Amino acid sequence: MYKGTNPSAIRSQKWIANSLISLMQKKMIKDITVKEVMEKSDLSRQTFYQVFDSKEEVLEYYMADLFEEYLKRREIEIVNNLCDAGKVFFQSIKMKVLSIH
C-alpha cells in the first residue's frame, strides 16, 4: 500500500476506496474485479497497482481512514462514556458513507 505524501496518489487511493465501497453495496468483495473498481473510479488499472496490492488492502485502507475520522471527531466531541464514544463512532461512519454517494 502506498504510504507516501504525493497528493495525486493519495487522491487516487481515496477514489479507489470509495469506488470499492460503492460497488460493495451491490456485490460481495470477492465478486468485484479490479477492472470494475477502476472503471468506477475512472482511473487506470496501473494506478491501482501503484497504490494498492489487492482489493483487501483497499478495504484495510478504507477502514483505517474511517478510524482516523472517528479520532478527529473525538477530539471535538464530548465523550464522557462508552455510549458517547459509540455515538461519535457511528456518526463518523455515517458521514463517511454519505460522502461516497
CSV table of C-alpha atoms in Angstrom, one decimal:
chain,number,residue,atom,x,y,z
A,1,MET,CA,0.0,0.0,0.0
A,2,TYR,CA,1.3,3.5,-0.9
A,3,LYS,CA,2.3,5.4,2.2
A,4,GLY,CA,3.9,8.5,0.7
A,5,THR,CA,2.8,12.1,0.5
A,6,ASN,CA,2.1,12.6,-3.2
A,7,PRO,CA,-1.3,14.4,-3.4
A,8,SER,CA,-2.2,12.7,-6.6
A,9,ALA,CA,-1.5,9.2,-5.2
A,10,ILE,CA,-3.4,10.0,-2.0
A,11,ARG,CA,-6.4,11.3,-4.0
A,12,SER,CA,-6.3,8.1,-6.2
A,13,GLN,CA,-6.3,5.9,-3.0
A,14,LYS,CA,-9.5,7.7,-1.8
A,15,TRP,CA,-11.2,7.5,-5.2
A,16,ILE,CA,-10.4,3.8,-5.4
A,17,ALA,CA,-11.5,3.1,-1.9
A,18,ASN,CA,-14.8,5.0,-2.4
A,19,SER,CA,-15.4,3.1,-5.7
A,20,LEU,CA,-14.9,-0.3,-4.0
A,21,ILE,CA,-17.2,0.6,-1.1
A,22,SER,CA,-19.8,1.8,-3.5
A,23,LEU,CA,-19.6,-1.4,-5.5
A,24,MET,CA,-19.8,-3.5,-2.3
A,25,GLN,CA,-23.2,-2.1,-1.7
A,26,LYS,CA,-24.4,-4.3,-4.6
A,27,LYS,CA,-21.8,-7.2,-4.7
A,28,MET,CA,-19.6,-9.1,-2.4
A,29,ILE,CA,-15.9,-8.1,-2.5
A,30,LYS,CA,-14.9,-11.5,-3.9
A,31,ASP,CA,-17.2,-10.9,-6.9
A,32,ILE,CA,-15.8,-7.4,-7.7
A,33,THR,CA,-12.9,-7.2,-10.1
A,34,VAL,CA,-10.1,-4.6,-10.0
A,35,LYS,CA,-11.3,-3.7,-13.5
A,36,GLU,CA,-14.7,-2.8,-12.2
A,37,VAL,CA,-13.3,-0.7,-9.4
A,38,MET,CA,-11.0,1.2,-11.7
A,39,GLU,CA,-13.8,1.8,-14.2
A,40,LYS,CA,-15.9,3.2,-11.4
A,41,SER,CA,-13.1,5.4,-10.2
A,42,ASP,CA,-12.2,6.5,-13.7
A,43,LEU,CA,-8.6,5.7,-13.2
A,44,SER,CA,-6.2,3.2,-14.9
A,45,ARG,CA,-5.6,-0.3,-13.7
A,46,GLN,CA,-1.9,0.6,-13.5
A,47,THR,CA,-2.8,3.3,-10.9
A,48,PHE,CA,-4.5,0.6,-8.7
A,49,TYR,CA,-1.2,-1.4,-8.5
A,50,GLN,CA,0.8,1.7,-7.9
A,51,VAL,CA,-1.1,2.4,-4.7
A,52,PHE,CA,-2.5,-1.0,-3.6
A,53,ASP,CA,-1.6,-4.6,-3.8
A,54,SER,CA,-5.1,-6.1,-3.5
A,55,LYS,CA,-8.8,-5.3,-3.0
A,56,GLU,CA,-8.4,-6.4,0.6
A,57,GLU,CA,-5.7,-3.8,1.0
A,58,VAL,CA,-8.1,-1.1,-0.3
A,59,LEU,CA,-10.6,-2.2,2.3
A,60,GLU,CA,-7.9,-2.0,5.0
A,61,TYR,CA,-7.1,1.5,3.8
A,62,TYR,CA,-10.8,2.5,4.0
A,63,MET,CA,-11.2,1.1,7.5
A,64,ALA,CA,-8.1,2.9,8.7
A,65,ASP,CA,-9.4,6.1,7.2
A,66,LEU,CA,-12.8,5.6,9.0
A,67,PHE,CA,-10.9,5.2,12.2
A,68,GLU,CA,-8.9,8.4,11.6
A,69,GLU,CA,-12.2,10.3,11.0
A,70,TYR,CA,-13.5,8.9,14.3
A,71,LEU,CA,-10.4,10.0,16.2
A,72,LYS,CA,-10.7,13.5,14.7
A,73,ARG,CA,-14.4,13.7,15.8
A,74,ARG,CA,-13.5,12.5,19.3
A,75,GLU,CA,-11.2,15.5,19.6
A,76,ILE,CA,-14.1,17.9,19.1
A,77,GLU,CA,-17.0,16.0,20.6
A,78,ILE,CA,-17.6,15.5,24.3
A,79,VAL,CA,-17.2,11.8,25.2
A,80,ASN,CA,-18.0,11.0,28.8
A,81,ASN,CA,-18.7,7.3,28.5
A,82,LEU,CA,-18.7,4.4,26.1
A,83,CYS,CA,-22.2,5.3,24.8
A,84,ASP,CA,-21.0,8.7,23.8
A,85,ALA,CA,-17.9,7.1,22.1
A,86,GLY,CA,-20.2,4.8,20.2
A,87,LYS,CA,-22.4,7.6,19.0
A,88,VAL,CA,-19.4,9.5,17.7
A,89,PHE,CA,-18.0,6.4,16.0
A,90,PHE,CA,-21.3,5.6,14.2
A,91,GLN,CA,-21.8,9.3,13.3
A,92,SER,CA,-18.3,9.2,11.8
A,93,ILE,CA,-19.1,6.2,9.7
A,94,LYS,CA,-22.4,7.6,8.6
A,95,MET,CA,-20.8,10.9,7.4
A,96,LYS,CA,-18.1,8.9,5.6
A,97,VAL,CA,-20.6,6.6,3.8
A,98,LEU,CA,-22.8,9.6,2.9
A,99,SER,CA,-19.8,11.3,1.3
A,100,ILE,CA,-19.4,8.4,-1.2
A,101,HIS,CA,-22.8,9.0,-2.8
